[in-house]
Coordinates of C-alpha atoms in Angstrom, one line a residue:
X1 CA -23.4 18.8 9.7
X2 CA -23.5 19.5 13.6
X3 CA -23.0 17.2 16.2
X4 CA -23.6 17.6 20.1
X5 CA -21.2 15.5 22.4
X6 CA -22.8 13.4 25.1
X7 CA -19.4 12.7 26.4
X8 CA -16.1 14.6 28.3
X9 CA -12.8 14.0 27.4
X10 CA -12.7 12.3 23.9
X11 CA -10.5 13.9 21.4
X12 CA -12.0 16.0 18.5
X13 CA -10.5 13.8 15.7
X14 CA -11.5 10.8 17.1
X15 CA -15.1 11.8 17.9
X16 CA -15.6 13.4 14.1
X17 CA -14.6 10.0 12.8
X18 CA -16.8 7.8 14.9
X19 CA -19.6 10.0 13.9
X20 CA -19.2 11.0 10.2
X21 CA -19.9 8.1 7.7
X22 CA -16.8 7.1 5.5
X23 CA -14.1 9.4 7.4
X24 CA -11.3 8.5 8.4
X25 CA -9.4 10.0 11.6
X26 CA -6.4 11.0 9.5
X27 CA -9.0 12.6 7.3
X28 CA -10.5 14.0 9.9
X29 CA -7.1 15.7 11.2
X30 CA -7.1 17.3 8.0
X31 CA -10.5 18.8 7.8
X32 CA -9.9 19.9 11.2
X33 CA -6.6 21.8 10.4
X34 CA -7.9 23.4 7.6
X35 CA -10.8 25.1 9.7
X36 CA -13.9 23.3 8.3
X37 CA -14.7 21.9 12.1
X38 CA -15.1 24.4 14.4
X39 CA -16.1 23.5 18.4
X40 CA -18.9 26.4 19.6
X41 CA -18.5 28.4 16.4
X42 CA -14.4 28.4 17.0
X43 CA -11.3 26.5 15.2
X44 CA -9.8 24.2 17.7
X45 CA -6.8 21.5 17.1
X46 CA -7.7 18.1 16.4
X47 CA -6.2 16.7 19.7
X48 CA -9.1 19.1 21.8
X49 CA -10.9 17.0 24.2
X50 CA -14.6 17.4 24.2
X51 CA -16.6 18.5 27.2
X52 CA -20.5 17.3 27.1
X53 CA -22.9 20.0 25.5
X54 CA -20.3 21.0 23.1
X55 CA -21.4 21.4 19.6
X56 CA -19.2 20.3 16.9
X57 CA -20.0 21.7 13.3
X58 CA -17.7 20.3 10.5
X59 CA -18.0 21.3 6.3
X60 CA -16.8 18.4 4.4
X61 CA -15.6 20.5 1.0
X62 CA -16.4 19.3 -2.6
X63 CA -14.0 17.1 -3.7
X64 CA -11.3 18.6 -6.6
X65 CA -10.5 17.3 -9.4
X66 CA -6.2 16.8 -9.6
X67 CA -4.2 17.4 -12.7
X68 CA -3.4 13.6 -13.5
X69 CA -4.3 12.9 -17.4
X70 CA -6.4 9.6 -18.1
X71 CA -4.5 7.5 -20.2
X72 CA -5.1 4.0 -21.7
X73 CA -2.6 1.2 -21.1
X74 CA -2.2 -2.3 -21.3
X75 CA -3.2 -3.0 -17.8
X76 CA -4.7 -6.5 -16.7
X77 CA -7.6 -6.3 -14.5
X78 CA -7.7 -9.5 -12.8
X79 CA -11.4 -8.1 -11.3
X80 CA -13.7 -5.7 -10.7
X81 CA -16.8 -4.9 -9.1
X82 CA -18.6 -1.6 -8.5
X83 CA -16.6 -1.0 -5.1
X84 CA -12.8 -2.1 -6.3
X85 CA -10.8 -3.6 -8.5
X86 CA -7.6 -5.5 -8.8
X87 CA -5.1 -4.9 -11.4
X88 CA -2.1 -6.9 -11.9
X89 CA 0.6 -4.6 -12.4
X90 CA 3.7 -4.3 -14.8
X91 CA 7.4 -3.8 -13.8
X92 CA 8.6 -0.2 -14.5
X93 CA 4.8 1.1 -13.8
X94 CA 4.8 4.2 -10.8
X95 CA 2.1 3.5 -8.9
X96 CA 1.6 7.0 -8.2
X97 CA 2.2 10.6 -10.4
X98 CA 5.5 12.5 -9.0
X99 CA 7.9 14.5 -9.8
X100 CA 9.6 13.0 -12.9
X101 CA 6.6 10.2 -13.6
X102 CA 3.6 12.6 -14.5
X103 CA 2.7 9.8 -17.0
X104 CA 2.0 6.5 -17.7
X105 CA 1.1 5.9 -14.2
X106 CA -1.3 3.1 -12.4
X107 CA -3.0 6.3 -11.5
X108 CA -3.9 7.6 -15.1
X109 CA -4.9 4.4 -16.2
X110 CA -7.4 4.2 -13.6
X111 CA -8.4 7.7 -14.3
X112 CA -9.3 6.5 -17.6
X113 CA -10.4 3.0 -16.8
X114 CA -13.0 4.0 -14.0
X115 CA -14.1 7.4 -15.4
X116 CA -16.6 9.2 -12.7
X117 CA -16.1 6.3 -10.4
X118 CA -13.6 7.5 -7.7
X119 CA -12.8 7.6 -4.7
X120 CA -12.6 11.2 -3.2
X121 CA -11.0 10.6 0.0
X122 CA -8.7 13.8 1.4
X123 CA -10.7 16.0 -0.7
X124 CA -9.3 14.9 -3.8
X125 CA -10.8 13.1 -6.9
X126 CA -8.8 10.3 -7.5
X127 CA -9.1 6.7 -7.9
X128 CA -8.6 5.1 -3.9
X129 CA -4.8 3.6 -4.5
X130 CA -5.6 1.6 -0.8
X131 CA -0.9 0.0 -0.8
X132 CA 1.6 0.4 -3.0
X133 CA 4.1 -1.8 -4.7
X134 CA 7.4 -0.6 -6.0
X135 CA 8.1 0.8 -9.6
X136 CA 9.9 -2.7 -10.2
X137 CA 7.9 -4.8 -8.3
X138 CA 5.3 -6.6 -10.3
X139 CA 2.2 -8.1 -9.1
X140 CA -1.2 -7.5 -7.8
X141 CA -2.6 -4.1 -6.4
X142 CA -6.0 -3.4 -5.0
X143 CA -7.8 0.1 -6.0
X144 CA -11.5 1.3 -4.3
X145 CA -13.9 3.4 -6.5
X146 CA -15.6 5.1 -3.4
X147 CA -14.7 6.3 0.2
X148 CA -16.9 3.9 1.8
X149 CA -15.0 1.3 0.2
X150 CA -11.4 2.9 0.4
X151 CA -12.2 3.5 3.9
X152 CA -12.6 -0.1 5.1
X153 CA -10.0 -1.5 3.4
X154 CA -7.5 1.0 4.6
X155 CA -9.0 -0.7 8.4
X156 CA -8.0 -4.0 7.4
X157 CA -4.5 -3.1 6.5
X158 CA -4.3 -1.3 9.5
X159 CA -5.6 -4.6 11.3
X160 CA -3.2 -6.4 9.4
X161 CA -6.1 -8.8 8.2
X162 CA -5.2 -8.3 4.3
X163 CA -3.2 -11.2 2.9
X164 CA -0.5 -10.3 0.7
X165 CA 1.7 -12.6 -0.5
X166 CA 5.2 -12.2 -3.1
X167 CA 7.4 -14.6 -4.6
X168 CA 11.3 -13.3 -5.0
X169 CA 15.0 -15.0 -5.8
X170 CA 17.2 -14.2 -3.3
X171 CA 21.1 -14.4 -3.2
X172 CA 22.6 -16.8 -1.5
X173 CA 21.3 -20.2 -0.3
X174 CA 18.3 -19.9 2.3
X175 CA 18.4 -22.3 4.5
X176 CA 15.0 -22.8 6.6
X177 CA 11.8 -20.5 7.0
X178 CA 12.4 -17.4 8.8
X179 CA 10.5 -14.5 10.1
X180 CA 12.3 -10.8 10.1
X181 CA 11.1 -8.3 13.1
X182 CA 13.4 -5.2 12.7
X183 CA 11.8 -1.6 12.7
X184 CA 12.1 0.1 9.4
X185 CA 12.1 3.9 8.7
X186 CA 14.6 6.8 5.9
X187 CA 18.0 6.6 5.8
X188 CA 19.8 8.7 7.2
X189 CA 21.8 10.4 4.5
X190 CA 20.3 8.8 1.9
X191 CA 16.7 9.9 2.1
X192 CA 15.1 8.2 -0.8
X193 CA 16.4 5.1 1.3
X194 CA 14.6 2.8 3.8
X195 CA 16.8 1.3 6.6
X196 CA 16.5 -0.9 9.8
X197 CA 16.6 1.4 12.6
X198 CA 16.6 4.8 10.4
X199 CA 15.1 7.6 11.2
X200 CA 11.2 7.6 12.8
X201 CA 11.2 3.9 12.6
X202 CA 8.2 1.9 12.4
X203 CA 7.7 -1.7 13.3
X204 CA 7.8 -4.2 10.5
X205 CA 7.2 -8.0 10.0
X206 CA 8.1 -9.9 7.0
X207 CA 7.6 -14.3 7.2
X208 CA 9.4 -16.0 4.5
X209 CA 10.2 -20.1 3.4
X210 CA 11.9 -21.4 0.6
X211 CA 10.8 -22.9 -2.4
X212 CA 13.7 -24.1 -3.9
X213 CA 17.5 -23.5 -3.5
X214 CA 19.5 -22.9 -5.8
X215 CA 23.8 -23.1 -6.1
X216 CA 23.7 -19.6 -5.3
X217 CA 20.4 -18.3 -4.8
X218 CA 17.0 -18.8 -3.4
X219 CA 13.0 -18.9 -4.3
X220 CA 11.2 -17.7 -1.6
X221 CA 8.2 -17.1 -0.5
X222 CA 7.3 -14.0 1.5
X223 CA 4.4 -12.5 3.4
X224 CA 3.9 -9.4 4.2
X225 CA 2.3 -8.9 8.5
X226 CA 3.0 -5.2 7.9
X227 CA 3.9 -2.8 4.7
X228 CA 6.6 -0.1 5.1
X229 CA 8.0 1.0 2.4
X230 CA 10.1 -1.4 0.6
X231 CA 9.9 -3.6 3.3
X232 CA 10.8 -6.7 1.8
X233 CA 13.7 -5.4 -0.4
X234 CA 15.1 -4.0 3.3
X235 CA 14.8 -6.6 5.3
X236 CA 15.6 -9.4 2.8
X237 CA 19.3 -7.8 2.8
X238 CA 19.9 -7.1 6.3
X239 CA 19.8 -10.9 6.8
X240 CA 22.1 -11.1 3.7
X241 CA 20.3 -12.0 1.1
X242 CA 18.8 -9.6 -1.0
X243 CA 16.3 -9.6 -3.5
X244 CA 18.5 -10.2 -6.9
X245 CA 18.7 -7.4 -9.6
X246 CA 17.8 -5.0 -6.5
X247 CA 20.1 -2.0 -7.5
X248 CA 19.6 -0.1 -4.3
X249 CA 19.7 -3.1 -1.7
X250 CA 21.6 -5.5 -3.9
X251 CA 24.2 -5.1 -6.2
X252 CA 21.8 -4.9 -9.3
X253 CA 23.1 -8.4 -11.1
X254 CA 22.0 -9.6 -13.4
X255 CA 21.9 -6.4 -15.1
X256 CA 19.4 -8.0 -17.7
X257 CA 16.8 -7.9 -14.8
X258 CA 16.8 -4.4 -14.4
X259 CA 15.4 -4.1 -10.7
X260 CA 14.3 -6.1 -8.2
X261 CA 12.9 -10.2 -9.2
X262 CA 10.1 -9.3 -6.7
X263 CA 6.3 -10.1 -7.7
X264 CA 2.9 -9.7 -5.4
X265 CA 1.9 -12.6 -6.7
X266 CA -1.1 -13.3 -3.9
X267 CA -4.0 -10.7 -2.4
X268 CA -6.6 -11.7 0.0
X269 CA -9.0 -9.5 1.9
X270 CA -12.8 -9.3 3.0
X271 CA -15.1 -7.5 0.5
X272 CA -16.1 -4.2 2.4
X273 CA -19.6 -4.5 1.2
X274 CA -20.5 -8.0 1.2
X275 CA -18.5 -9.3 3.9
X276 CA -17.2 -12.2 1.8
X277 CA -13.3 -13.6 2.2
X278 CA -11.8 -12.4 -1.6
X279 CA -8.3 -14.1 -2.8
X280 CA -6.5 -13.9 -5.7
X281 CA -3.7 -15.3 -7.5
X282 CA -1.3 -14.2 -10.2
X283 CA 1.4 -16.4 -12.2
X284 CA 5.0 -15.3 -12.1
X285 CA 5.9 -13.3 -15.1
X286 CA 8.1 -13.8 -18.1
X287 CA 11.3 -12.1 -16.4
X288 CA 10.7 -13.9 -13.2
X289 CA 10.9 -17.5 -15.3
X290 CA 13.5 -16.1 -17.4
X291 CA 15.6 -16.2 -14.2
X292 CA 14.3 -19.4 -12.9
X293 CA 15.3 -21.1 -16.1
X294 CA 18.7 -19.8 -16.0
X295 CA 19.2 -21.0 -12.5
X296 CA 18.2 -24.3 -13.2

């Protein structure tokens, strides 16, 4: 596809995802570095500004298939429509394929579970995983089966319009509702770490308020305003109190838990095709009760 710019001084990134239907600009970058844009028959970088009469030509590849084996699982699907779905994820379930969890991903069960219908966004097929939640978080997670679809959600995060809502037990005793403003980014030395003020930090906003206290612990409710990663694990213990059975923020008691008693328990967001307000609720799992009851 060509373009001509009208306009002087708007950057090549930018402009390619203004005018190209379901790109992104970080998408865009991407196309741009590999050389399928070209400005006047020439590679450019995606921060060149535009001069009126330039013609812009850009080669969007076939998307590739990636090496991630389908697999069936017991999964809930809380709902699904021909644009997205919404799963409600296990504890212990990656999210994601990486090194050491090839398998029995979120990811290969929605290889399986969607079949041809994926998104293809970055040049890749592969079902649109729009957030993440944590290995040993459990909860609700949204998925798109298109780019149009993938694309407009990832705007509403970025707009911070998407409700999303956990529950967690907290040590400690919490005393009133809170709200945590404290940039998050890697640790320093410990790089599969997140930390307040680490390196490249990013802004972050977590609310919380209590549902009940307990002698020496808390139910909370949290919501996110932003999503680093394991934002609410972080900030929950640089207030001191963090999430309980968190083995890398915490101190990982009770054992029995094994990780974090964290659960998405609450997703709402605007349906990129029909424009209607979407929310859902899931009920707190069998560990999280488990822990409840033995507060009690």
């Amino acid at each position: 596809m060509t373009y001509k710019s009208a306009e002087t001084g708007e950057r090549l990134d930018k402009f390619l995802a203004a005018h190209t239907e379901n790109l992104t600009r970080t998408a865009a970058a991407h196309l741009i570095e590999s050389g399928s844009c070209t400005v006047n028959g020439k590679r450019t970088a995606k921060n060149y500004k535009l001069r009126a009469g330039d013609e812009v030509s850009l080669t969007i590849p076939e998307a590739k298939p990636v090496g991630i084996i389908p697999e069936e699982m017991p999964i809930e699907i809380v709902y699904e429509d021909r644009d997205l779905l919404i799963v409600n994820k296990p504890r212990k379930v990656v999210v994601h394929p990486a090194h050491g969890n090839r398998s029995g991903t979120l990811v290969n069960f929605l290889m399986h579970h969607c079949g041809d219908s994926l998104s293809g966004i970055n040049g890749e097929i592969r079902p649109g995983i729009v957030h993440r939640i944590d290995k040993n978080t459990s909860g609700l997670l949204l998925a798109a089966k298109n780019d149009f679809t993938h694309t407009r959600l990832a705007e509403q995060l970025k707009k911070h319009s998407v409700k999303r809502e956990y529950q967690a037990v907290v040590s400690g005793a919490v005393k009133e509702p809170g709200i945590i403003s404290a940039p998050i980014g890697r640790h320093k030395i410990r790089r599969k770490e997140m930390t307040v003020n680490g390196l490249n930090p990013r802004e972050a906003i977590t609310h919380y308020d209590v549902i009940r206290n307990y002698e020496n612990a808390a139910h909370l409710r949290v919501r996110l305003e932003t999503g680093r990663t394991h934002q609410i694990r972080v900030h929950m213990a640089y207030i001191g109190h963090p999430v309980l059975g968190d083995d890398v923020y915490g101190n990982g008691k009770p054992k029995w838990l094994e990780g974090q008693c964290l659960h998405a328990y609450k997703l709402g967001f605007t349906h990129p095709r029909t424009g209607e307000y979407m929310e859902f609720e899931s009920g707190l799992p069998e560990y999280f009760l488990k822990l409840l009851r033995q507060l009690r």
